Amino acid sequence: MIGLTLEGITRRFPAEGPGETTEKTVLQDISLAIEPGAFVTVVGPSGVGKTTLLRIIAGLDHGFQGRVAWSENRQPKIGMVFQEPRLAPWLSVIDNLLLIAAPGARAEALDLLDLVELAGSENALPRQLSGGMQRRAALARALLAKPDLLLLDEPLISLDSTRAERLRSHLVGYWQARKPTIVMVTHDFVEAVELSSRVIALAPESGRIALDRTIPLPHPRRVTDPAEAALLDELRDLARDWPAPSHTTEEGEAAPRASNAAMRLLTI
Ligand SMILES: Nc1ncnc2c1ncn2[C@@H]1O[C@H](COP(=O)(O)OP(=O)(O)O)[C@@H](O)[C@H]1O
Ligand SMILES: [Mg+2]
């Protein structure tokens, strides 16, 4: 298991607009130690720097100040699921998964597609799938690579609530079975409270950490239980001044067919 430490991360971008060149600070002096095997969710209003933070951790952004350090001083294998699923458009879903997988990974790839409720879509081209389905395919691809660190940028956004519920429990099951360290951005406080072992909220304007709570509760969790409900209230209080997020629900997708493949994955 891999842990990481963020030391004084600050990111400034050139601000748009006429006149003098100014800078806008999106992350300011973010210091965090993330334990090996933690499941951290990051919440915050749109534009606060959540995606930027994931990109910095992934090594995709080099314009920041501060430092990202790994436990045991070794570069981990990182799996990232971007907000916009980056599938190769000319490859089928299964070939997108197998593109970077070890030889012989086909059976596991199919199991993972089942886990994300895409069984039966393996031969489809990305453009034949909805945005939410593409994102789930990207999630399966990231899981197939068996990362030490999984960086997820709103992977379950725009799903209907029952499917989101099932995928959340699959994700927790995967995390418990395989023990990757996970940093997941979400706008959904219920998701943060139900899933993660720690929730971090970024504050608008300042770009600093507004809240950092460990959630030592066992799974499955119910947000109606007192400890969960209290944390949810705290997050909602904090978010009172945040601009409302916009979200849509995916339509026109058939219910998944029943299968044991998902369960097989979660009990390895
Ligand atoms: N490459 C970039 N150049 C200029 N501004 C950027 C760049 N990347 C992100 N930003 C700005 O930084 C802010 C934070 O972006 P982002 O990390 O995507 O926020 P979030 O994921 O929290 O919605 C936004 O205002 C965005 O416009
Ligand atoms: Mg973002």
PDB file of C-alpha atoms and ligand atoms in Angstrom:
ATOM      1  CA  MET A   1       0.000   0.000   0.000  1.00  0.00           C
ATOM      2  CA  ILE A   2       1.193   3.456  -0.832  1.00  0.00           C
ATOM      3  CA  GLY A   3       0.834   6.623   1.187  1.00  0.00           C
ATOM      4  CA  LEU A   4       1.533  10.143   0.083  1.00  0.00           C
ATOM      5  CA  THR A   5       2.298  13.507   1.565  1.00  0.00           C
ATOM      6  CA  LEU A   6       1.443  16.849   0.049  1.00  0.00           C
ATOM      7  CA  GLU A   7       3.658  19.606   1.338  1.00  0.00           C
ATOM      8  CA  GLY A   8       2.593  23.209   0.863  1.00  0.00           C
ATOM      9  CA  ILE A   9       0.960  22.751  -2.528  1.00  0.00           C
ATOM     10  CA  THR A  10       0.038  26.069  -4.136  1.00  0.00           C
ATOM     11  CA  ARG A  11      -1.117  26.457  -7.746  1.00  0.00           C
ATOM     12  CA  ARG A  12      -1.555  29.772  -9.508  1.00  0.00           C
ATOM     13  CA  PHE A  13      -2.916  30.211 -13.016  1.00  0.00           C
ATOM     14  CA  PRO A  14      -2.820  33.349 -15.131  1.00  0.00           C
ATOM     15  CA  ALA A  15      -6.173  35.040 -14.691  1.00  0.00           C
ATOM     16  CA  GLU A  16      -8.228  35.877 -17.753  1.00  0.00           C
ATOM     17  CA  GLY A  17      -9.389  39.372 -18.581  1.00  0.00           C
ATOM     18  CA  PRO A  18      -8.105  42.587 -20.090  1.00  0.00           C
ATOM     19  CA  GLY A  19      -5.441  44.766 -18.581  1.00  0.00           C
ATOM     20  CA  GLU A  20      -2.486  43.680 -16.532  1.00  0.00           C
ATOM     21  CA  THR A  21      -1.641  40.043 -16.256  1.00  0.00           C
ATOM     22  CA  THR A  22      -2.833  38.814 -12.904  1.00  0.00           C
ATOM     23  CA  GLU A  23      -2.784  35.459 -11.238  1.00  0.00           C
ATOM     24  CA  LYS A  24      -5.480  33.455  -9.657  1.00  0.00           C
ATOM     25  CA  THR A  25      -4.659  31.069  -6.832  1.00  0.00           C
ATOM     26  CA  VAL A  26      -6.714  27.879  -6.930  1.00  0.00           C
ATOM     27  CA  LEU A  27      -4.897  25.804  -4.322  1.00  0.00           C
ATOM     28  CA  GLN A  28      -3.109  27.438  -1.462  1.00  0.00           C
ATOM     29  CA  ASP A  29      -0.639  25.850   0.889  1.00  0.00           C
ATOM     30  CA  ILE A  30      -2.296  22.435   0.876  1.00  0.00           C
ATOM     31  CA  SER A  31      -0.491  20.099   3.242  1.00  0.00           C
ATOM     32  CA  LEU A  32      -1.836  16.612   3.803  1.00  0.00           C
ATOM     33  CA  ALA A  33      -0.550  13.220   4.803  1.00  0.00           C
ATOM     34  CA  ILE A  34      -2.614  10.459   3.220  1.00  0.00           C
ATOM     35  CA  GLU A  35      -2.203   7.093   4.905  1.00  0.00           C
ATOM     36  CA  PRO A  36      -1.489   3.982   2.850  1.00  0.00           C
ATOM     37  CA  GLY A  37      -4.792   2.321   2.005  1.00  0.00           C
ATOM     38  CA  ALA A  38      -6.902   5.379   2.797  1.00  0.00           C
ATOM     39  CA  PHE A  39     -10.006   6.217   0.783  1.00  0.00           C
ATOM     40  CA  VAL A  40     -10.046   9.996   0.684  1.00  0.00           C
ATOM     41  CA  THR A  41     -12.828  12.002  -0.894  1.00  0.00           C
ATOM     42  CA  VAL A  42     -12.283  15.609  -1.902  1.00  0.00           C
ATOM     43  CA  VAL A  43     -15.265  17.931  -2.063  1.00  0.00           C
ATOM     44  CA  GLY A  44     -15.572  21.601  -2.875  1.00  0.00           C
ATOM     45  CA  PRO A  45     -17.411  23.954  -5.200  1.00  0.00           C
ATOM     46  CA  SER A  46     -16.817  23.966  -8.910  1.00  0.00           C
ATOM     47  CA  GLY A  47     -13.584  25.719  -9.864  1.00  0.00           C
ATOM     48  CA  VAL A  48     -11.968  25.356  -6.436  1.00  0.00           C
ATOM     49  CA  GLY A  49      -9.116  23.204  -7.755  1.00  0.00           C
ATOM     50  CA  LYS A  50     -10.180  19.587  -7.150  1.00  0.00           C
ATOM     51  CA  THR A  51      -9.188  18.371 -10.613  1.00  0.00           C
ATOM     52  CA  THR A  52      -5.995  20.407 -10.433  1.00  0.00           C
ATOM     53  CA  LEU A  53      -5.137  18.663  -7.175  1.00  0.00           C
ATOM     54  CA  LEU A  54      -5.614  15.215  -8.746  1.00  0.00           C
ATOM     55  CA  ARG A  55      -3.497  16.258 -11.739  1.00  0.00           C
ATOM     56  CA  ILE A  56      -0.727  17.418  -9.423  1.00  0.00           C
ATOM     57  CA  ILE A  57      -0.787  14.114  -7.508  1.00  0.00           C
ATOM     58  CA  ALA A  58      -0.777  12.218 -10.830  1.00  0.00           C
ATOM     59  CA  GLY A  59       2.299  14.113 -11.984  1.00  0.00           C
ATOM     60  CA  LEU A  60       0.408  15.747 -14.875  1.00  0.00           C
ATOM     61  CA  ASP A  61       0.846  19.314 -13.653  1.00  0.00           C
ATOM     62  CA  HIS A  62       4.282  20.752 -13.167  1.00  0.00           C
ATOM     63  CA  GLY A  63       3.451  24.399 -12.525  1.00  0.00           C
ATOM     64  CA  PHE A  64       2.786  24.127  -8.806  1.00  0.00           C
ATOM     65  CA  GLN A  65       4.768  25.082  -5.764  1.00  0.00           C
ATOM     66  CA  GLY A  66       5.313  22.553  -3.001  1.00  0.00           C
ATOM     67  CA  ARG A  67       6.022  18.866  -3.068  1.00  0.00           C
ATOM     68  CA  VAL A  68       4.351  15.489  -3.456  1.00  0.00           C
ATOM     69  CA  ALA A  69       6.220  12.725  -1.606  1.00  0.00           C
ATOM     70  CA  TRP A  70       5.495   8.986  -1.589  1.00  0.00           C
ATOM     71  CA  SER A  71       5.785   6.594   1.319  1.00  0.00           C
ATOM     72  CA  GLU A  72       8.783   4.280   0.923  1.00  0.00           C
ATOM     73  CA  ASN A  73      10.131   6.800  -1.598  1.00  0.00           C
ATOM     74  CA  ARG A  74       8.857   4.828  -4.527  1.00  0.00           C
ATOM     75  CA  GLN A  75       6.764   6.052  -7.399  1.00  0.00           C
ATOM     76  CA  PRO A  76       3.442   4.213  -7.198  1.00  0.00           C
ATOM     77  CA  LYS A  77       1.483   2.791 -10.063  1.00  0.00           C
ATOM     78  CA  ILE A  78      -1.271   5.342 -10.556  1.00  0.00           C
ATOM     79  CA  GLY A  79      -4.663   4.779 -12.145  1.00  0.00           C
ATOM     80  CA  MET A  80      -6.642   7.867 -13.020  1.00  0.00           C
ATOM     81  CA  VAL A  81     -10.189   8.323 -14.180  1.00  0.00           C
ATOM     82  CA  PHE A  82     -10.664  11.789 -15.620  1.00  0.00           C
ATOM     83  CA  GLN A  83     -13.856  13.790 -15.519  1.00  0.00           C
ATOM     84  CA  GLU A  84     -14.139  13.335 -19.262  1.00  0.00           C
ATOM     85  CA  PRO A  85     -13.535   9.656 -20.064  1.00  0.00           C
ATOM     86  CA  ARG A  86     -10.524   9.377 -22.320  1.00  0.00           C
ATOM     87  CA  LEU A  87     -11.272   6.258 -24.299  1.00  0.00           C
ATOM     88  CA  ALA A  88      -9.701   5.645 -27.688  1.00  0.00           C
ATOM     89  CA  PRO A  89     -12.674   6.296 -30.029  1.00  0.00           C
ATOM     90  CA  TRP A  90     -11.626   3.724 -32.647  1.00  0.00           C
ATOM     91  CA  LEU A  91     -11.365   0.843 -30.178  1.00  0.00           C
ATOM     92  CA  SER A  92     -14.183  -1.179 -28.684  1.00  0.00           C
ATOM     93  CA  VAL A  93     -14.755  -0.978 -24.955  1.00  0.00           C
ATOM     94  CA  ILE A  94     -12.952  -4.265 -24.289  1.00  0.00           C
ATOM     95  CA  ASP A  95     -10.006  -3.268 -26.498  1.00  0.00           C
ATOM     96  CA  ASN A  96      -9.784   0.030 -24.649  1.00  0.00           C
ATOM     97  CA  LEU A  97      -9.397  -1.964 -21.443  1.00  0.00           C
ATOM     98  CA  LEU A  98      -6.885  -4.406 -22.911  1.00  0.00           C
ATOM     99  CA  LEU A  99      -4.779  -1.691 -24.535  1.00  0.00           C
ATOM    100  CA  ILE A 100      -2.638  -1.209 -21.457  1.00  0.00           C
ATOM    101  CA  ALA A 101      -3.346  -4.491 -19.668  1.00  0.00           C
ATOM    102  CA  ALA A 102      -1.083  -7.478 -19.179  1.00  0.00           C
ATOM    103  CA  PRO A 103      -1.539 -10.374 -21.645  1.00  0.00           C
ATOM    104  CA  GLY A 104      -4.294 -12.742 -20.599  1.00  0.00           C
ATOM    105  CA  ALA A 105      -6.295 -10.066 -18.853  1.00  0.00           C
ATOM    106  CA  ARG A 106      -9.416 -10.540 -20.976  1.00  0.00           C
ATOM    107  CA  ALA A 107     -11.400 -12.568 -18.438  1.00  0.00           C
ATOM    108  CA  GLU A 108     -10.656 -10.082 -15.688  1.00  0.00           C
ATOM    109  CA  ALA A 109     -11.482  -7.191 -18.015  1.00  0.00           C
ATOM    110  CA  LEU A 110     -14.900  -8.741 -18.658  1.00  0.00           C
ATOM    111  CA  ASP A 111     -15.424  -9.214 -14.921  1.00  0.00           C
ATOM    112  CA  LEU A 112     -14.556  -5.567 -14.347  1.00  0.00           C
ATOM    113  CA  LEU A 113     -16.976  -4.475 -17.053  1.00  0.00           C
ATOM    114  CA  ASP A 114     -19.559  -6.502 -15.205  1.00  0.00           C
ATOM    115  CA  LEU A 115     -18.595  -4.805 -11.942  1.00  0.00           C
ATOM    116  CA  VAL A 116     -19.271  -1.377 -13.459  1.00  0.00           C
ATOM    117  CA  GLU A 117     -22.485  -2.711 -15.013  1.00  0.00           C
ATOM    118  CA  LEU A 118     -21.316  -2.698 -18.606  1.00  0.00           C
ATOM    119  CA  ALA A 119     -21.638  -6.432 -19.261  1.00  0.00           C
ATOM    120  CA  GLY A 120     -22.816  -6.809 -22.839  1.00  0.00           C
ATOM    121  CA  SER A 121     -21.259  -3.507 -23.974  1.00  0.00           C
ATOM    122  CA  GLU A 122     -17.744  -4.886 -24.432  1.00  0.00           C
ATOM    123  CA  ASN A 123     -17.888  -4.733 -28.235  1.00  0.00           C
ATOM    124  CA  ALA A 124     -19.474  -1.301 -28.448  1.00  0.00           C
ATOM    125  CA  LEU A 125     -17.493   1.704 -29.600  1.00  0.00           C
ATOM    126  CA  PRO A 126     -17.238   4.541 -27.068  1.00  0.00           C
ATOM    127  CA  ARG A 127     -19.478   6.823 -29.145  1.00  0.00           C
ATOM    128  CA  GLN A 128     -22.259   4.251 -28.885  1.00  0.00           C
ATOM    129  CA  LEU A 129     -22.270   4.670 -25.094  1.00  0.00           C
ATOM    130  CA  SER A 130     -23.615   7.477 -22.954  1.00  0.00           C
ATOM    131  CA  GLY A 131     -21.168   9.717 -21.109  1.00  0.00           C
ATOM    132  CA  GLY A 132     -21.822   7.908 -17.841  1.00  0.00           C
ATOM    133  CA  MET A 133     -21.186   4.513 -19.466  1.00  0.00           C
ATOM    134  CA  GLN A 134     -17.932   5.779 -20.961  1.00  0.00           C
ATOM    135  CA  ARG A 135     -16.861   6.998 -17.552  1.00  0.00           C
ATOM    136  CA  ARG A 136     -17.604   3.569 -16.090  1.00  0.00           C
ATOM    137  CA  ALA A 137     -15.580   1.941 -18.868  1.00  0.00           C
ATOM    138  CA  ALA A 138     -12.712   4.269 -17.974  1.00  0.00           C
ATOM    139  CA  LEU A 139     -13.108   3.205 -14.341  1.00  0.00           C
ATOM    140  CA  ALA A 140     -12.920  -0.481 -15.301  1.00  0.00           C
ATOM    141  CA  ARG A 141      -9.807   0.241 -17.379  1.00  0.00           C
ATOM    142  CA  ALA A 142      -8.145   1.979 -14.429  1.00  0.00           C
ATOM    143  CA  LEU A 143      -9.009  -0.913 -12.093  1.00  0.00           C
ATOM    144  CA  LEU A 144      -7.643  -3.488 -14.535  1.00  0.00           C
ATOM    145  CA  ALA A 145      -4.182  -1.939 -14.254  1.00  0.00           C
ATOM    146  CA  LYS A 146      -4.202  -2.742 -10.491  1.00  0.00           C
ATOM    147  CA  PRO A 147      -2.987   0.659  -9.379  1.00  0.00           C
ATOM    148  CA  ASP A 148      -1.481   1.329  -5.940  1.00  0.00           C
ATOM    149  CA  LEU A 149      -3.140   4.710  -6.093  1.00  0.00           C
ATOM    150  CA  LEU A 150      -6.466   5.328  -7.743  1.00  0.00           C
ATOM    151  CA  LEU A 151      -7.347   8.927  -8.596  1.00  0.00           C
ATOM    152  CA  LEU A 152     -11.018   9.318  -9.467  1.00  0.00           C
ATOM    153  CA  ASP A 153     -12.556  12.538 -10.726  1.00  0.00           C
ATOM    154  CA  GLU A 154     -16.311  12.283 -10.148  1.00  0.00           C
ATOM    155  CA  PRO A 155     -16.538   8.749 -11.560  1.00  0.00           C
ATOM    156  CA  LEU A 156     -20.144   8.136 -10.520  1.00  0.00           C
ATOM    157  CA  ILE A 157     -21.602  11.456 -11.605  1.00  0.00           C
ATOM    158  CA  SER A 158     -24.810  11.468 -13.679  1.00  0.00           C
ATOM    159  CA  LEU A 159     -25.947   7.972 -12.724  1.00  0.00           C
ATOM    160  CA  ASP A 160     -29.431   7.291 -11.563  1.00  0.00           C
ATOM    161  CA  SER A 161     -29.581   6.831  -7.809  1.00  0.00           C
ATOM    162  CA  THR A 162     -30.079   3.063  -7.644  1.00  0.00           C
ATOM    163  CA  ARG A 163     -27.212   2.382 -10.041  1.00  0.00           C
ATOM    164  CA  ALA A 164     -25.014   4.890  -8.192  1.00  0.00           C
ATOM    165  CA  GLU A 165     -25.869   3.077  -4.957  1.00  0.00           C
ATOM    166  CA  ARG A 166     -24.776  -0.297  -6.368  1.00  0.00           C
ATOM    167  CA  LEU A 167     -21.605   1.099  -7.891  1.00  0.00           C
ATOM    168  CA  ARG A 168     -20.681   2.773  -4.624  1.00  0.00           C
ATOM    169  CA  SER A 169     -20.929  -0.510  -2.793  1.00  0.00           C
ATOM    170  CA  HIS A 170     -18.898  -2.224  -5.557  1.00  0.00           C
ATOM    171  CA  LEU A 171     -16.241   0.450  -5.235  1.00  0.00           C
ATOM    172  CA  VAL A 172     -16.047   0.013  -1.458  1.00  0.00           C
ATOM    173  CA  GLY A 173     -15.877  -3.765  -1.977  1.00  0.00           C
ATOM    174  CA  TYR A 174     -13.052  -3.347  -4.479  1.00  0.00           C
ATOM    175  CA  TRP A 175     -11.193  -1.034  -2.106  1.00  0.00           C
ATOM    176  CA  GLN A 176     -11.576  -3.455   0.812  1.00  0.00           C
ATOM    177  CA  ALA A 177     -10.538  -6.464  -1.263  1.00  0.00           C
ATOM    178  CA  ARG A 178      -7.594  -4.905  -3.132  1.00  0.00           C
ATOM    179  CA  LYS A 179      -6.546  -2.151  -0.717  1.00  0.00           C
ATOM    180  CA  PRO A 180      -5.480   0.554  -3.143  1.00  0.00           C
ATOM    181  CA  THR A 181      -5.157   4.070  -1.806  1.00  0.00           C
ATOM    182  CA  ILE A 182      -7.973   6.116  -3.337  1.00  0.00           C
ATOM    183  CA  VAL A 183      -8.384   9.850  -3.768  1.00  0.00           C
ATOM    184  CA  MET A 184     -11.794  10.579  -5.229  1.00  0.00           C
ATOM    185  CA  VAL A 185     -13.343  13.915  -6.142  1.00  0.00           C
ATOM    186  CA  THR A 186     -17.086  14.042  -5.696  1.00  0.00           C
ATOM    187  CA  HIS A 187     -19.738  16.740  -5.454  1.00  0.00           C
ATOM    188  CA  ASP A 188     -21.993  14.327  -3.606  1.00  0.00           C
ATOM    189  CA  PHE A 189     -21.701  14.573   0.169  1.00  0.00           C
ATOM    190  CA  VAL A 190     -23.702  11.392   0.740  1.00  0.00           C
ATOM    191  CA  GLU A 191     -21.205   9.563  -1.465  1.00  0.00           C
ATOM    192  CA  ALA A 192     -18.310  11.070   0.495  1.00  0.00           C
ATOM    193  CA  VAL A 193     -19.793  10.090   3.845  1.00  0.00           C
ATOM    194  CA  GLU A 194     -20.904   6.616   2.776  1.00  0.00           C
ATOM    195  CA  LEU A 195     -17.675   5.620   1.081  1.00  0.00           C
ATOM    196  CA  SER A 196     -14.550   7.276   2.303  1.00  0.00           C
ATOM    197  CA  SER A 197     -12.300   6.878   5.306  1.00  0.00           C
ATOM    198  CA  ARG A 198     -11.590  10.594   5.220  1.00  0.00           C
ATOM    199  CA  VAL A 199     -13.258  13.593   3.660  1.00  0.00           C
ATOM    200  CA  ILE A 200     -11.494  16.813   2.768  1.00  0.00           C
ATOM    201  CA  ALA A 201     -13.330  19.969   1.718  1.00  0.00           C
ATOM    202  CA  LEU A 202     -11.592  22.748  -0.172  1.00  0.00           C
ATOM    203  CA  ALA A 203     -12.735  26.292   0.524  1.00  0.00           C
ATOM    204  CA  PRO A 204     -13.744  28.618  -2.307  1.00  0.00           C
ATOM    205  CA  GLU A 205     -11.728  31.836  -2.628  1.00  0.00           C
ATOM    206  CA  SER A 206      -8.900  30.833  -0.298  1.00  0.00           C
ATOM    207  CA  GLY A 207      -8.145  27.478  -1.939  1.00  0.00           C
ATOM    208  CA  ARG A 208      -7.284  26.093   1.473  1.00  0.00           C
ATOM    209  CA  ILE A 209      -8.560  23.061   3.334  1.00  0.00           C
ATOM    210  CA  ALA A 210     -11.839  24.019   5.016  1.00  0.00           C
ATOM    211  CA  LEU A 211     -12.552  20.662   6.632  1.00  0.00           C
ATOM    212  CA  ASP A 212     -10.646  17.444   7.164  1.00  0.00           C
ATOM    213  CA  ARG A 213     -12.490  14.595   8.880  1.00  0.00           C
ATOM    214  CA  THR A 214     -11.568  10.984   9.371  1.00  0.00           C
ATOM    215  CA  ILE A 215     -14.551   8.612   9.159  1.00  0.00           C
ATOM    216  CA  PRO A 216     -13.705   5.549  11.231  1.00  0.00           C
ATOM    217  CA  LEU A 217     -17.061   3.851  10.659  1.00  0.00           C
ATOM    218  CA  PRO A 218     -17.514   0.377   9.185  1.00  0.00           C
ATOM    219  CA  HIS A 219     -19.242  -0.304   5.868  1.00  0.00           C
ATOM    220  CA  PRO A 220     -21.954  -0.495   4.787  1.00  0.00           C
ATOM    221  CA  ARG A 221     -22.882   2.882   6.211  1.00  0.00           C
ATOM    222  CA  ARG A 222     -26.238   4.541   6.382  1.00  0.00           C
ATOM    223  CA  VAL A 223     -26.383   8.287   6.235  1.00  0.00           C
ATOM    224  CA  THR A 224     -29.326   8.194   8.601  1.00  0.00           C
ATOM    225  CA  ASP A 225     -27.109   6.870  11.425  1.00  0.00           C
ATOM    226  CA  PRO A 226     -26.205   9.660  13.883  1.00  0.00           C
ATOM    227  CA  ALA A 227     -22.466   9.916  13.184  1.00  0.00           C
ATOM    228  CA  GLU A 228     -22.959   9.941   9.413  1.00  0.00           C
ATOM    229  CA  ALA A 229     -25.858  12.370   9.656  1.00  0.00           C
ATOM    230  CA  ALA A 230     -23.785  14.749  11.804  1.00  0.00           C
ATOM    231  CA  LEU A 231     -20.952  14.806   9.280  1.00  0.00           C
ATOM    232  CA  LEU A 232     -23.398  15.277   6.437  1.00  0.00           C
ATOM    233  CA  ASP A 233     -24.915  18.272   8.265  1.00  0.00           C
ATOM    234  CA  GLU A 234     -21.473  19.696   8.807  1.00  0.00           C
ATOM    235  CA  LEU A 235     -20.672  19.431   5.093  1.00  0.00           C
ATOM    236  CA  ARG A 236     -24.003  20.909   4.069  1.00  0.00           C
ATOM    237  CA  ASP A 237     -23.469  23.799   6.488  1.00  0.00           C
ATOM    238  CA  LEU A 238     -20.075  24.433   5.010  1.00  0.00           C
ATOM    239  CA  ALA A 239     -21.480  24.366   1.484  1.00  0.00           C
ATOM    240  CA  ARG A 240     -24.244  26.857   2.112  1.00  0.00           C
ATOM    241  CA  ASP A 241     -22.333  29.567   0.250  1.00  0.00           C
ATOM    242  CA  TRP A 242     -21.108  27.332  -2.558  1.00  0.00           C
ATOM    243  CA  PRO A 243     -22.610  27.683  -5.986  1.00  0.00           C
ATOM    244  CA  ALA A 244     -25.033  24.817  -6.682  1.00  0.00           C
ATOM    245  CA  PRO A 245     -23.553  22.033  -8.824  1.00  0.00           C
ATOM    246  CA  SER A 246     -25.397  21.052 -11.975  1.00  0.00           C
ATOM    247  CA  HIS A 247     -25.994  17.397 -12.546  1.00  0.00           C
ATOM    248  CA  THR A 248     -27.975  15.321 -14.941  1.00  0.00           C
ATOM    249  CA  THR A 249     -29.179  11.758 -14.871  1.00  0.00           C
ATOM    250  CA  GLU A 250     -28.225   9.270 -17.501  1.00  0.00           C
ATOM    251  CA  GLU A 251     -31.169   7.964 -19.463  1.00  0.00           C
ATOM    252  CA  GLY A 252     -32.059   5.103 -21.720  1.00  0.00           C
ATOM    253  CA  GLU A 253     -29.866   2.438 -20.208  1.00  0.00           C
ATOM    254  CA  ALA A 254     -31.203  -1.022 -19.546  1.00  0.00           C
ATOM    255  CA  ALA A 255     -30.981  -2.587 -16.112  1.00  0.00           C
ATOM    256  CA  PRO A 256     -27.886  -4.768 -15.712  1.00  0.00           C
ATOM    257  CA  ARG A 257     -28.190  -8.492 -16.109  1.00  0.00           C
ATOM    258  CA  ALA A 258     -27.525 -10.487 -12.971  1.00  0.00           C
ATOM    259  CA  SER A 259     -24.085 -12.009 -12.684  1.00  0.00           C
ATOM    260  CA  ASN A 260     -21.666 -13.448 -10.192  1.00  0.00           C
ATOM    261  CA  ALA A 261     -18.640 -11.891 -11.862  1.00  0.00           C
ATOM    262  CA  ALA A 262     -18.757  -8.733  -9.761  1.00  0.00           C
ATOM    263  CA  MET A 263     -18.921 -10.764  -6.577  1.00  0.00           C
ATOM    264  CA  ARG A 264     -16.036 -12.924  -7.763  1.00  0.00           C
ATOM    265  CA  LEU A 265     -13.870  -9.820  -8.128  1.00  0.00           C
ATOM    266  CA  LEU A 266     -14.718  -8.534  -4.712  1.00  0.00           C
ATOM    267  CA  THR A 267     -13.827 -11.702  -2.873  1.00  0.00           C
ATOM    268  CA  ILE A 268     -10.339 -12.265  -4.304  1.00  0.00           C
TER     269      ILE A 268
HETATM  270  N1  LIG B   1      -4.439  24.974 -17.395  1.00  0.00           N
HETATM  271  C1  LIG B   1      -5.144  25.964 -16.832  1.00  0.00           C
HETATM  272  N2  LIG B   1      -4.959  27.246 -17.190  1.00  0.00           N
HETATM  273  C2  LIG B   1      -5.664  28.248 -16.611  1.00  0.00           C
HETATM  274  N3  LIG B   1      -6.576  28.068 -15.651  1.00  0.00           N
HETATM  275  C3  LIG B   1      -6.808  26.793 -15.250  1.00  0.00           C
HETATM  276  C4  LIG B   1      -6.109  25.673 -15.814  1.00  0.00           C
HETATM  277  N4  LIG B   1      -6.535  24.539 -15.221  1.00  0.00           N
HETATM  278  C5  LIG B   1      -7.468  24.941 -14.328  1.00  0.00           C
HETATM  279  N5  LIG B   1      -7.625  26.264 -14.348  1.00  0.00           N
HETATM  280  C6  LIG B   1      -8.542  27.045 -13.510  1.00  0.00           C
HETATM  281  O1  LIG B   1      -8.363  26.677 -12.177  1.00  0.00           O
HETATM  282  C7  LIG B   1      -9.610  26.623 -11.495  1.00  0.00           C
HETATM  283  C8  LIG B   1      -9.757  25.266 -10.848  1.00  0.00           C
HETATM  284  O2  LIG B   1      -9.998  24.302 -11.855  1.00  0.00           O
HETATM  285  P1  LIG B   1     -10.312  22.789 -11.508  1.00  0.00           P
HETATM  286  O3  LIG B   1      -9.170  22.220 -10.784  1.00  0.00           O
HETATM  287  O4  LIG B   1     -10.709  22.156 -12.774  1.00  0.00           O
HETATM  288  O5  LIG B   1     -11.558  22.980 -10.519  1.00  0.00           O
HETATM  289  P2  LIG B   1     -12.618  21.898  -9.999  1.00  0.00           P
HETATM  290  O6  LIG B   1     -12.179  20.548 -10.465  1.00  0.00           O
HETATM  291  O7  LIG B   1     -12.621  22.052  -8.509  1.00  0.00           O
HETATM  292  O8  LIG B   1     -13.927  22.309 -10.584  1.00  0.00           O
HETATM  293  C9  LIG B   1     -10.673  26.932 -12.524  1.00  0.00           C
HETATM  294  O9  LIG B   1     -11.071  28.265 -12.388  1.00  0.00           O
HETATM  295  C10 LIG B   1      -9.983  26.713 -13.841  1.00  0.00           C
HETATM  296  O10 LIG B   1     -10.486  27.573 -14.814  1.00  0.00           O
HETATM  297 MG    MG B   2     -13.068  19.212 -11.691  1.00  0.00          MG
END
